[in-house]
Tab-separated table of C-alpha atoms in Angstrom:
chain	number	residue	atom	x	y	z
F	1	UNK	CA	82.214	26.256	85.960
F	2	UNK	CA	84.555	23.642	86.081
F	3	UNK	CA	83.938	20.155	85.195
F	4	UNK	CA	83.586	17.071	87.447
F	5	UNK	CA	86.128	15.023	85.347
F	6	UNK	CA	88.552	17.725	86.654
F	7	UNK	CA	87.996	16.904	90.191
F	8	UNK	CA	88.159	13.511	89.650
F	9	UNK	CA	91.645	13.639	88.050
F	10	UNK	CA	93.066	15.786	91.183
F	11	UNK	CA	91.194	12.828	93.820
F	12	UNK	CA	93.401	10.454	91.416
F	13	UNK	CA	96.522	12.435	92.089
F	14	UNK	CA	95.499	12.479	95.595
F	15	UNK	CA	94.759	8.744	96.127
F	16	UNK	CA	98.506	7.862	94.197
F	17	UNK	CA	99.944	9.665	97.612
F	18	UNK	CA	98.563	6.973	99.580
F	19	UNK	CA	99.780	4.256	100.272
F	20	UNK	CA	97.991	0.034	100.779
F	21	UNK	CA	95.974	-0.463	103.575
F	22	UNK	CA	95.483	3.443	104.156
F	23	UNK	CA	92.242	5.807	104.574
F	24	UNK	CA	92.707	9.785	103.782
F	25	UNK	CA	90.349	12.447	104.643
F	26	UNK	CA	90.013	16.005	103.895
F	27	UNK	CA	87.580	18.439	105.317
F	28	UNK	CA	85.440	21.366	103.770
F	29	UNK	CA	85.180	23.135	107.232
F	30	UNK	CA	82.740	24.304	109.108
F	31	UNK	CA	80.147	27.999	109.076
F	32	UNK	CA	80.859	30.573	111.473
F	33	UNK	CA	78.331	32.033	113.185
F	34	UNK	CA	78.240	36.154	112.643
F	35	UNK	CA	74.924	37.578	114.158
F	36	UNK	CA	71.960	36.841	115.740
F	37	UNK	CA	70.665	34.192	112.784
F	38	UNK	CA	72.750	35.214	110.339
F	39	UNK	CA	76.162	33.200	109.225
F	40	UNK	CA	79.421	34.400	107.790
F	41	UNK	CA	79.372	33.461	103.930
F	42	UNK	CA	80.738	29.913	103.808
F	43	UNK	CA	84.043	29.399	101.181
F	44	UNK	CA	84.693	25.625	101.324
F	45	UNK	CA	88.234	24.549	102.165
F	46	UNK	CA	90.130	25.302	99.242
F	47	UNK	CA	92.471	21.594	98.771
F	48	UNK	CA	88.664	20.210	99.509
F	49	UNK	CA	86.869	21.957	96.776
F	50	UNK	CA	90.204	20.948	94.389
F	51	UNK	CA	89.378	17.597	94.814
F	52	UNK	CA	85.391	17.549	94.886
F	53	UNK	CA	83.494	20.342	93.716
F	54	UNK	CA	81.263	20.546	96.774
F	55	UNK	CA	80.797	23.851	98.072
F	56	UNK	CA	78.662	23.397	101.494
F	57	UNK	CA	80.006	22.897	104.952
F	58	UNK	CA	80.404	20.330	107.550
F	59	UNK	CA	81.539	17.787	104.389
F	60	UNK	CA	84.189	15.387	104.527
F	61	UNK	CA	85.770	13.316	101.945
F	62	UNK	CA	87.311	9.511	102.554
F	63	UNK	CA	89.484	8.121	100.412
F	64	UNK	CA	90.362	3.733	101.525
F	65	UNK	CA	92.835	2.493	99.575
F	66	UNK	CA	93.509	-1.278	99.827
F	67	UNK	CA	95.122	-3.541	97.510
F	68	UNK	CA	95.467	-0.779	94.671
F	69	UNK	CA	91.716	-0.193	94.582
F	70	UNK	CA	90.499	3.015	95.784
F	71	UNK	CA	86.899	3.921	97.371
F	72	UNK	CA	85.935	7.253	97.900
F	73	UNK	CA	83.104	8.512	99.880
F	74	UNK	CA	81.672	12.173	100.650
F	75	UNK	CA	80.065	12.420	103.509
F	76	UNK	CA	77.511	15.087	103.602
F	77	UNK	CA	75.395	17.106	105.830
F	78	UNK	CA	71.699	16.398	105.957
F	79	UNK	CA	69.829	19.840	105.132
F	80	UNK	CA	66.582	19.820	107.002
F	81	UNK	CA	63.200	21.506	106.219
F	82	UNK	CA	63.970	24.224	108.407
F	83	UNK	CA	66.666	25.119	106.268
F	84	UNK	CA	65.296	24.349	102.608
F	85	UNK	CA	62.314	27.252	104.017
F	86	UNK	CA	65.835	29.679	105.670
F	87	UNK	CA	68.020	29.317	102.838
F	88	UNK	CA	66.743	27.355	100.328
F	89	UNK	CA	69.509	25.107	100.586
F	90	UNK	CA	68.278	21.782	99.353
F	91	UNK	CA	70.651	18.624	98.070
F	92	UNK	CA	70.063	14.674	98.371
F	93	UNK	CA	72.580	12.209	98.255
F	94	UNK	CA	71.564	11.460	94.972
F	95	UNK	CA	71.957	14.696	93.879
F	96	UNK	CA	75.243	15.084	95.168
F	97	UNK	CA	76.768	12.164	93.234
F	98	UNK	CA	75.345	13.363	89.897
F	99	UNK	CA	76.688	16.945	90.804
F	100	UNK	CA	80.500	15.890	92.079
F	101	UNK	CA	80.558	12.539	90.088
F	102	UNK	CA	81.500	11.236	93.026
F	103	UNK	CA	80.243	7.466	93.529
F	104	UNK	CA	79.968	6.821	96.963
F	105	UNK	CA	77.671	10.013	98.878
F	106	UNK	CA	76.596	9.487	102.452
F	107	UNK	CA	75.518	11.544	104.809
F	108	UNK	CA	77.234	12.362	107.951
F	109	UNK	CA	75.646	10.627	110.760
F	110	UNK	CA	77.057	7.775	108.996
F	111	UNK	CA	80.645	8.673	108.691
F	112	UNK	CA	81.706	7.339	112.269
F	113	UNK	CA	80.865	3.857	111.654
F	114	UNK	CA	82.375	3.568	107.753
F	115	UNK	CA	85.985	4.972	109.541
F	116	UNK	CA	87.747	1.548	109.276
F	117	UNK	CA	90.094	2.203	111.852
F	118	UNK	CA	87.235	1.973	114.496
F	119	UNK	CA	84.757	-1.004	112.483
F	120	UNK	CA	87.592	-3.303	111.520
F	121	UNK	CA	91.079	-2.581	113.502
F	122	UNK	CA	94.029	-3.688	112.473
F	123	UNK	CA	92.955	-3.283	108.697
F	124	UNK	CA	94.545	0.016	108.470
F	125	UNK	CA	98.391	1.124	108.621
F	126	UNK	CA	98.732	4.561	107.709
F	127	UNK	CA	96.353	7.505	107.764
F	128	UNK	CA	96.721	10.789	105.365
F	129	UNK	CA	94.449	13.819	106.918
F	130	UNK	CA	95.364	17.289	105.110
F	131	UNK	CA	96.155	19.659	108.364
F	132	UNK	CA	96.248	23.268	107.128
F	133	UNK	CA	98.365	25.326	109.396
F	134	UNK	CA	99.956	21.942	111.150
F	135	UNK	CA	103.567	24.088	111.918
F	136	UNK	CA	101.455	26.496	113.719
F	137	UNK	CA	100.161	24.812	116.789
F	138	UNK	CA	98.050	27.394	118.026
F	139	UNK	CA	96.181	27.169	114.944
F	140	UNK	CA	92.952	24.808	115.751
F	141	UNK	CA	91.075	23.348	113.022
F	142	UNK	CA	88.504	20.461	112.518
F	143	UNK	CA	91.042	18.211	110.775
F	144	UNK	CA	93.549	18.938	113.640
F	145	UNK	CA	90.860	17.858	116.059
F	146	UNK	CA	89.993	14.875	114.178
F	147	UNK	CA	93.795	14.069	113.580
F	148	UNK	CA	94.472	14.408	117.094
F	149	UNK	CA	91.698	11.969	117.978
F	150	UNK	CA	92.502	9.040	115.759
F	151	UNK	CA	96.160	9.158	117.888
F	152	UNK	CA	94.459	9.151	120.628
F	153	UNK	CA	92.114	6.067	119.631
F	154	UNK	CA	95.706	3.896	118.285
F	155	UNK	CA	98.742	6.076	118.768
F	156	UNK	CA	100.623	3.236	116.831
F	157	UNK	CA	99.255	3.847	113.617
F	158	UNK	CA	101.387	6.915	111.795
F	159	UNK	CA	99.501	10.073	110.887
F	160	UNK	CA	100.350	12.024	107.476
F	161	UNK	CA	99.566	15.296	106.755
F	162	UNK	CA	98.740	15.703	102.964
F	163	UNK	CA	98.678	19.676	102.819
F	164	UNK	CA	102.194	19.659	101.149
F	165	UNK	CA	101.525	16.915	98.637
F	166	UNK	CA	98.218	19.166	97.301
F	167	UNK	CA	100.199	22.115	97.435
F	168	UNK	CA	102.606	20.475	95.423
F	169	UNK	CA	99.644	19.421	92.881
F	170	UNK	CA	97.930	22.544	92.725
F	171	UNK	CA	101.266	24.443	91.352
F	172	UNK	CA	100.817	22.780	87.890
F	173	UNK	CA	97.605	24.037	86.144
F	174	UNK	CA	95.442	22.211	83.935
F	175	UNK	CA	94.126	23.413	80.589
F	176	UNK	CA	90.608	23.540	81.876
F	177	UNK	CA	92.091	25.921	85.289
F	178	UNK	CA	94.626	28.166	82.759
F	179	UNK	CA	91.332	28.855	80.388
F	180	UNK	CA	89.484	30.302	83.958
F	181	UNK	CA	92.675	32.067	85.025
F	182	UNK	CA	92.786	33.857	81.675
F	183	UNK	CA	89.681	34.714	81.593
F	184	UNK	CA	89.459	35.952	85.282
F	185	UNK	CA	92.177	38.110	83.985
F	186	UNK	CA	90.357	39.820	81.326
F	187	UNK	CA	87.448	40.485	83.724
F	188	UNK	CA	89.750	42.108	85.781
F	189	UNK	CA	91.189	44.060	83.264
F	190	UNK	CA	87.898	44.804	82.478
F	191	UNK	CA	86.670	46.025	85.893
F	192	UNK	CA	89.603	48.286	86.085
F	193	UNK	CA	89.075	50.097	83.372
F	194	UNK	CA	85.653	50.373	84.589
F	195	UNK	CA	87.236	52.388	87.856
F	196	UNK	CA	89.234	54.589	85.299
F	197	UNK	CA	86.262	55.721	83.859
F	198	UNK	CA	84.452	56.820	86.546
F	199	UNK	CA	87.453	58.073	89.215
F	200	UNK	CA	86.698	61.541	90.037
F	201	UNK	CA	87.923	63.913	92.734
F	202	UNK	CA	85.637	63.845	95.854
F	203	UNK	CA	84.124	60.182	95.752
F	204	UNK	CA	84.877	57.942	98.530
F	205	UNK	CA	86.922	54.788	98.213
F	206	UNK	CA	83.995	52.699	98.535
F	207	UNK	CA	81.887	54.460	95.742
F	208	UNK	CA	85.045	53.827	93.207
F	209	UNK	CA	85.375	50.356	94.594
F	210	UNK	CA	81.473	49.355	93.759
F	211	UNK	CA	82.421	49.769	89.574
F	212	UNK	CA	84.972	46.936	90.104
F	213	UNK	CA	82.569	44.779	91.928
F	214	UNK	CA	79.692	45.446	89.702
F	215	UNK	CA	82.163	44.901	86.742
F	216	UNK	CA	83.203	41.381	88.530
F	217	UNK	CA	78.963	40.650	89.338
F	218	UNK	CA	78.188	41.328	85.820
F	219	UNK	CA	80.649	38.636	84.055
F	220	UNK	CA	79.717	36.230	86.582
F	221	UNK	CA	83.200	36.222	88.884
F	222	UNK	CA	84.099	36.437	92.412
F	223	UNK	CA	86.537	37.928	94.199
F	224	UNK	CA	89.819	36.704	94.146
F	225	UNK	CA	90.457	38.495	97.806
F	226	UNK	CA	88.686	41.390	99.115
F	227	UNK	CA	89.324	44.757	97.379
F	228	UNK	CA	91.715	47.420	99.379
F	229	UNK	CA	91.311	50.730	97.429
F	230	UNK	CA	93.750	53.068	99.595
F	231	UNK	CA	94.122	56.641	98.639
F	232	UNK	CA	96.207	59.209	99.320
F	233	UNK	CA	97.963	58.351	103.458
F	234	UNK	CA	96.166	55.114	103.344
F	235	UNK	CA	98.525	54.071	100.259
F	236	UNK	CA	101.113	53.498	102.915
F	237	UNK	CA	99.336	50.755	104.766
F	238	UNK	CA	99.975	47.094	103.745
F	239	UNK	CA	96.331	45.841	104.307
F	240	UNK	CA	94.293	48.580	104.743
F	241	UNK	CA	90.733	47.646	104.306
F	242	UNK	CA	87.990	50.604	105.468
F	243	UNK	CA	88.055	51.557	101.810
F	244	UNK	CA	86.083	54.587	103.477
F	245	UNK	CA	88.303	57.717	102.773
F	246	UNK	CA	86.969	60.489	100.611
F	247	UNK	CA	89.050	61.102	97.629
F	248	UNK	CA	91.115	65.264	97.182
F	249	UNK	CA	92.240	66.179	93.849
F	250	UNK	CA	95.856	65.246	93.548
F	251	UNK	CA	94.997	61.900	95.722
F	252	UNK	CA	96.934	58.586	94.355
F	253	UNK	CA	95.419	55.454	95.071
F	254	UNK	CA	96.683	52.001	95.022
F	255	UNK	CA	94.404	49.413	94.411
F	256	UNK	CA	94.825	45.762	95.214
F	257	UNK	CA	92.294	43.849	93.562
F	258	UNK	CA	91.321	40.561	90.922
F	259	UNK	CA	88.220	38.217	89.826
F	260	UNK	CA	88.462	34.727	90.267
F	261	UNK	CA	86.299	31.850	88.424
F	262	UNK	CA	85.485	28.940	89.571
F	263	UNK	CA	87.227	28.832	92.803
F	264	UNK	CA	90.652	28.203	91.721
């Protein structure tokens, strides 16, 4: 979808924020458990997948910078067998690297020990964690927690949160993320015209709301957020979301809706 030179070029804007003598980490997140064995779909942390291309949880990329050279590292989780017969879900270190490009792939019982604040102290002087959410401090997260422990290890080395400097990256658009913009704006286009063409007195909001998804399955997109299709007295909620209602003559209806491709 989008290439792996791409990612690279955004972990090289990334790695010019830091500074000598400084490590940097930023986390995918982690699954949430719905039901009984079943998981919410996982959507990897967005800054992460900017910056890697990896799309499965628990993941956690390391940039050490040190004398101007940079080392990066993903650390990985280690599918088991259980879960290659569940989910299929199957990926080696190996195949990881020639995926993301990435040079250094670990997995993450190993991550601990290559931290170099807690192998070699005294080597490192700043740390750069991106902290989604850090002005809200109810908000808990896994880098929070992780940020919070590193203080707690050496409360004398500063902690900087990267979220800003990303954000700040991600405004400007690359050729390779305008061309999948455009084009998740034609499939868009495409799926509403789709909803035109079969809108009819009667049908419920959901029935009307499956041509836009079926447009978006069939040109290989994703949702760009999920769809609200509010007619008639649910037009006047902000975020209304049962898409449930079924349709009079006469009824307007406000969609908010898009595709998205490739994640960005």
């Amino acid at each position: 979808m989008i290439s792996k030179d791409f990612h690279a070029s955004r972990r090289a804007l990334y790695a010019s924020v830091l500074k000598d003598d400084s490590v940097g980490f930023v986390f995918a997140g982690r699954e949430r458990e719905w039901k009984g064995d079943e998981m919410y779909p996982f959507i990897p942390y967005a800054n992460f997948y900017y910056l890697t291309g990896f799309t499965y949880p628990e993941a956690v990329l390391m940039v050490v910078k040190r004398n101007g050279h940079v080392r990066e590292t993903l650390f990985i989780d280690h599918p088991d067998e259980k879960a290659k017969r569940w989910t299929g879900v199957s990926y080696t270190k190996e195949s990881v690297k020639e995926q993301t490009g990435i040079g250094n792939v670990d997995y993450l019982e190993r991550f601990e020990q290559a931290i170099p604040l807690f192998g070699e102290p005294g080597l490192i002087r700043q740390i750069y964690i991106d902290i989604p959410g850090w002005e809200r401090p109810f908000v808990k997260n896994e880098a929070r927690e992780f940020a919070s422990r590193l203080h707690d290890f050496d409360p004398t080395i500063p902690i900087y949160n990267t979220f800003q400097d990303l954000a700040y990256f991600r405004q400007v658009k690359t050729k390779e993320e305008i061309a999948l913009h455009r084009t998740a704006c034609d499939i868009t286009a495409i799926g509403v015209k789709n909803i035109l063409s079969h809108l009819r007195p009667g049908m419920h909001e959901y029935e009307i709301e499956a041509y836009f998804d079926f447009s978006l399955k069939s040109h290989h997109a994703d949702h760009a957020f999920p769809t609200i299709a509010a007619s008639g007295i649910n037009a006047c909620c902000m975020h209304y979301d049962a898409n449930d209602r079924q349709m009079e003559k006469g009824d307007l209806i406000l969609f908010d809706l898009g595709a998205q491709m490739g994640r960005l």
